[in-house]
């Protein structure tokens, strides 16, 4: 079992920055692919970014490339999402997720993740 707790969400003006954190506990964090997803009201949960457990491969949704950066600290069992140049369309609940898949590259599909946090709200005002 893995427990994930997100923090760092809030209200920010367009063009601003936020850093989300995800604290993990339970099984070996370093063996898990980790990802961030988001869900806006009335919308499906969508992939934002992911980082592999080994040979740190990173994937980004086209909508956040160049603005968001994912990182992880295996020693501290922490996952981060640095969000810069935020736009109103980035407004959503952001979820941290963990995948125990033995693949080299983390999936972009929500169904491929085994553990989820409770989410943290990010609101970007125009």
GROMACS .gro file of C-alpha atoms in nm:
model
  126
    1UNK     CA    1   0.000   0.000   0.000
    2UNK     CA    2   0.103   0.355  -0.070
    3UNK     CA    3  -0.042   0.667   0.086
    4UNK     CA    4  -0.008   0.994  -0.101
    5UNK     CA    5  -0.077   1.341   0.037
    6UNK     CA    6  -0.063   1.650  -0.183
    7UNK     CA    7  -0.003   2.006  -0.068
    8UNK     CA    8   0.085   2.344  -0.211
    9UNK     CA    9  -0.229   2.431  -0.402
   10UNK     CA   10  -0.392   2.771  -0.381
   11UNK     CA   11  -0.506   3.083  -0.564
   12UNK     CA   12  -0.261   3.258  -0.795
   13UNK     CA   13  -0.286   3.520  -1.067
   14UNK     CA   14  -0.223   3.433  -1.429
   15UNK     CA   15   0.149   3.433  -1.500
   16UNK     CA   16   0.232   3.330  -1.146
   17UNK     CA   17   0.389   3.016  -1.007
   18UNK     CA   18   0.303   2.740  -0.762
   19UNK     CA   19   0.491   2.437  -0.639
   20UNK     CA   20   0.292   2.129  -0.552
   21UNK     CA   21   0.430   1.860  -0.325
   22UNK     CA   22   0.328   1.500  -0.274
   23UNK     CA   23   0.444   1.307   0.031
   24UNK     CA   24   0.446   0.930  -0.003
   25UNK     CA   25   0.447   0.662   0.262
   26UNK     CA   26   0.424   0.287   0.253
   27UNK     CA   27   0.603   0.066   0.004
   28UNK     CA   28   0.933   0.157  -0.158
   29UNK     CA   29   0.884   0.492  -0.327
   30UNK     CA   30   1.190   0.454  -0.545
   31UNK     CA   31   1.030   0.158  -0.726
   32UNK     CA   32   0.721   0.354  -0.832
   33UNK     CA   33   0.650   0.559  -1.139
   34UNK     CA   34   0.493   0.885  -1.021
   35UNK     CA   35   0.255   1.117  -1.200
   36UNK     CA   36   0.042   1.428  -1.171
   37UNK     CA   37  -0.310   1.444  -1.310
   38UNK     CA   38  -0.570   1.718  -1.292
   39UNK     CA   39  -0.945   1.744  -1.313
   40UNK     CA   40  -1.144   2.057  -1.382
   41UNK     CA   41  -1.517   2.081  -1.299
   42UNK     CA   42  -1.725   1.884  -1.548
   43UNK     CA   43  -1.415   1.745  -1.717
   44UNK     CA   44  -1.243   1.410  -1.714
   45UNK     CA   45  -0.922   1.359  -1.522
   46UNK     CA   46  -0.631   1.437  -1.752
   47UNK     CA   47  -0.263   1.354  -1.755
   48UNK     CA   48  -0.024   1.637  -1.670
   49UNK     CA   49   0.318   1.480  -1.627
   50UNK     CA   50   0.496   1.169  -1.501
   51UNK     CA   51   0.842   1.059  -1.400
   52UNK     CA   52   0.981   0.707  -1.406
   53UNK     CA   53   1.123   0.526  -1.110
   54UNK     CA   54   1.450   0.458  -1.289
   55UNK     CA   55   1.651   0.642  -1.558
   56UNK     CA   56   1.434   0.944  -1.476
   57UNK     CA   57   1.221   0.959  -1.787
   58UNK     CA   58   0.969   1.241  -1.788
   59UNK     CA   59   0.649   1.284  -1.992
   60UNK     CA   60   0.452   1.605  -2.021
   61UNK     CA   61   0.116   1.690  -2.167
   62UNK     CA   62   0.155   1.932  -2.457
   63UNK     CA   63  -0.049   2.191  -2.269
   64UNK     CA   64   0.213   2.220  -1.992
   65UNK     CA   65   0.541   2.160  -2.174
   66UNK     CA   66   0.792   2.432  -2.103
   67UNK     CA   67   0.590   2.562  -1.808
   68UNK     CA   68   0.569   2.271  -1.564
   69UNK     CA   69   0.852   2.059  -1.423
   70UNK     CA   70   0.818   1.732  -1.237
   71UNK     CA   71   1.084   1.610  -0.997
   72UNK     CA   72   1.124   1.354  -0.723
   73UNK     CA   73   1.336   1.299  -0.415
   74UNK     CA   74   1.351   0.926  -0.349
   75UNK     CA   75   1.534   0.967  -0.019
   76UNK     CA   76   1.259   1.191   0.117
   77UNK     CA   77   0.977   1.006  -0.066
   78UNK     CA   78   0.860   1.329  -0.219
   79UNK     CA   79   0.722   1.424  -0.558
   80UNK     CA   80   0.707   1.783  -0.680
   81UNK     CA   81   0.541   1.981  -0.954
   82UNK     CA   82   0.680   2.325  -1.027
   83UNK     CA   83   0.422   2.522  -1.222
   84UNK     CA   84   0.527   2.846  -1.389
   85UNK     CA   85   0.349   3.087  -1.622
   86UNK     CA   86   0.016   2.963  -1.495
   87UNK     CA   87  -0.295   3.019  -1.704
   88UNK     CA   88  -0.663   3.026  -1.605
   89UNK     CA   89  -0.709   2.700  -1.796
   90UNK     CA   90  -0.470   2.533  -1.550
   91UNK     CA   91  -0.739   2.568  -1.284
   92UNK     CA   92  -0.824   2.221  -1.153
   93UNK     CA   93  -0.782   1.977  -0.869
   94UNK     CA   94  -0.436   1.828  -0.902
   95UNK     CA   95  -0.377   1.467  -0.803
   96UNK     CA   96  -0.058   1.282  -0.726
   97UNK     CA   97  -0.054   0.921  -0.843
   98UNK     CA   98   0.177   0.620  -0.817
   99UNK     CA   99   0.217   0.325  -1.052
  100UNK     CA  100   0.374  -0.006  -0.959
  101UNK     CA  101   0.404  -0.111  -1.324
  102UNK     CA  102   0.732  -0.273  -1.422
  103UNK     CA  103   0.753  -0.078  -1.747
  104UNK     CA  104   1.045   0.149  -1.828
  105UNK     CA  105   0.826   0.446  -1.922
  106UNK     CA  106   0.536   0.562  -1.703
  107UNK     CA  107   0.193   0.552  -1.863
  108UNK     CA  108  -0.012   0.863  -1.935
  109UNK     CA  109  -0.335   0.675  -1.865
  110UNK     CA  110  -0.504   0.729  -1.530
  111UNK     CA  111  -0.609   0.363  -1.527
  112UNK     CA  112  -0.242   0.268  -1.514
  113UNK     CA  113  -0.194   0.419  -1.169
  114UNK     CA  114  -0.257   0.216  -0.858
  115UNK     CA  115  -0.255   0.477  -0.584
  116UNK     CA  116  -0.396   0.828  -0.565
  117UNK     CA  117  -0.384   1.123  -0.332
  118UNK     CA  118  -0.688   1.323  -0.227
  119UNK     CA  119  -0.605   1.617  -0.453
  120UNK     CA  120  -0.519   1.982  -0.404
  121UNK     CA  121  -0.703   2.274  -0.562
  122UNK     CA  122  -0.519   2.510  -0.794
  123UNK     CA  123  -0.706   2.819  -0.903
  124UNK     CA  124  -0.558   3.066  -1.152
  125UNK     CA  125  -0.733   3.398  -1.182
  126UNK     CA  126  -0.721   3.609  -1.497
   0.00000   0.00000   0.00000
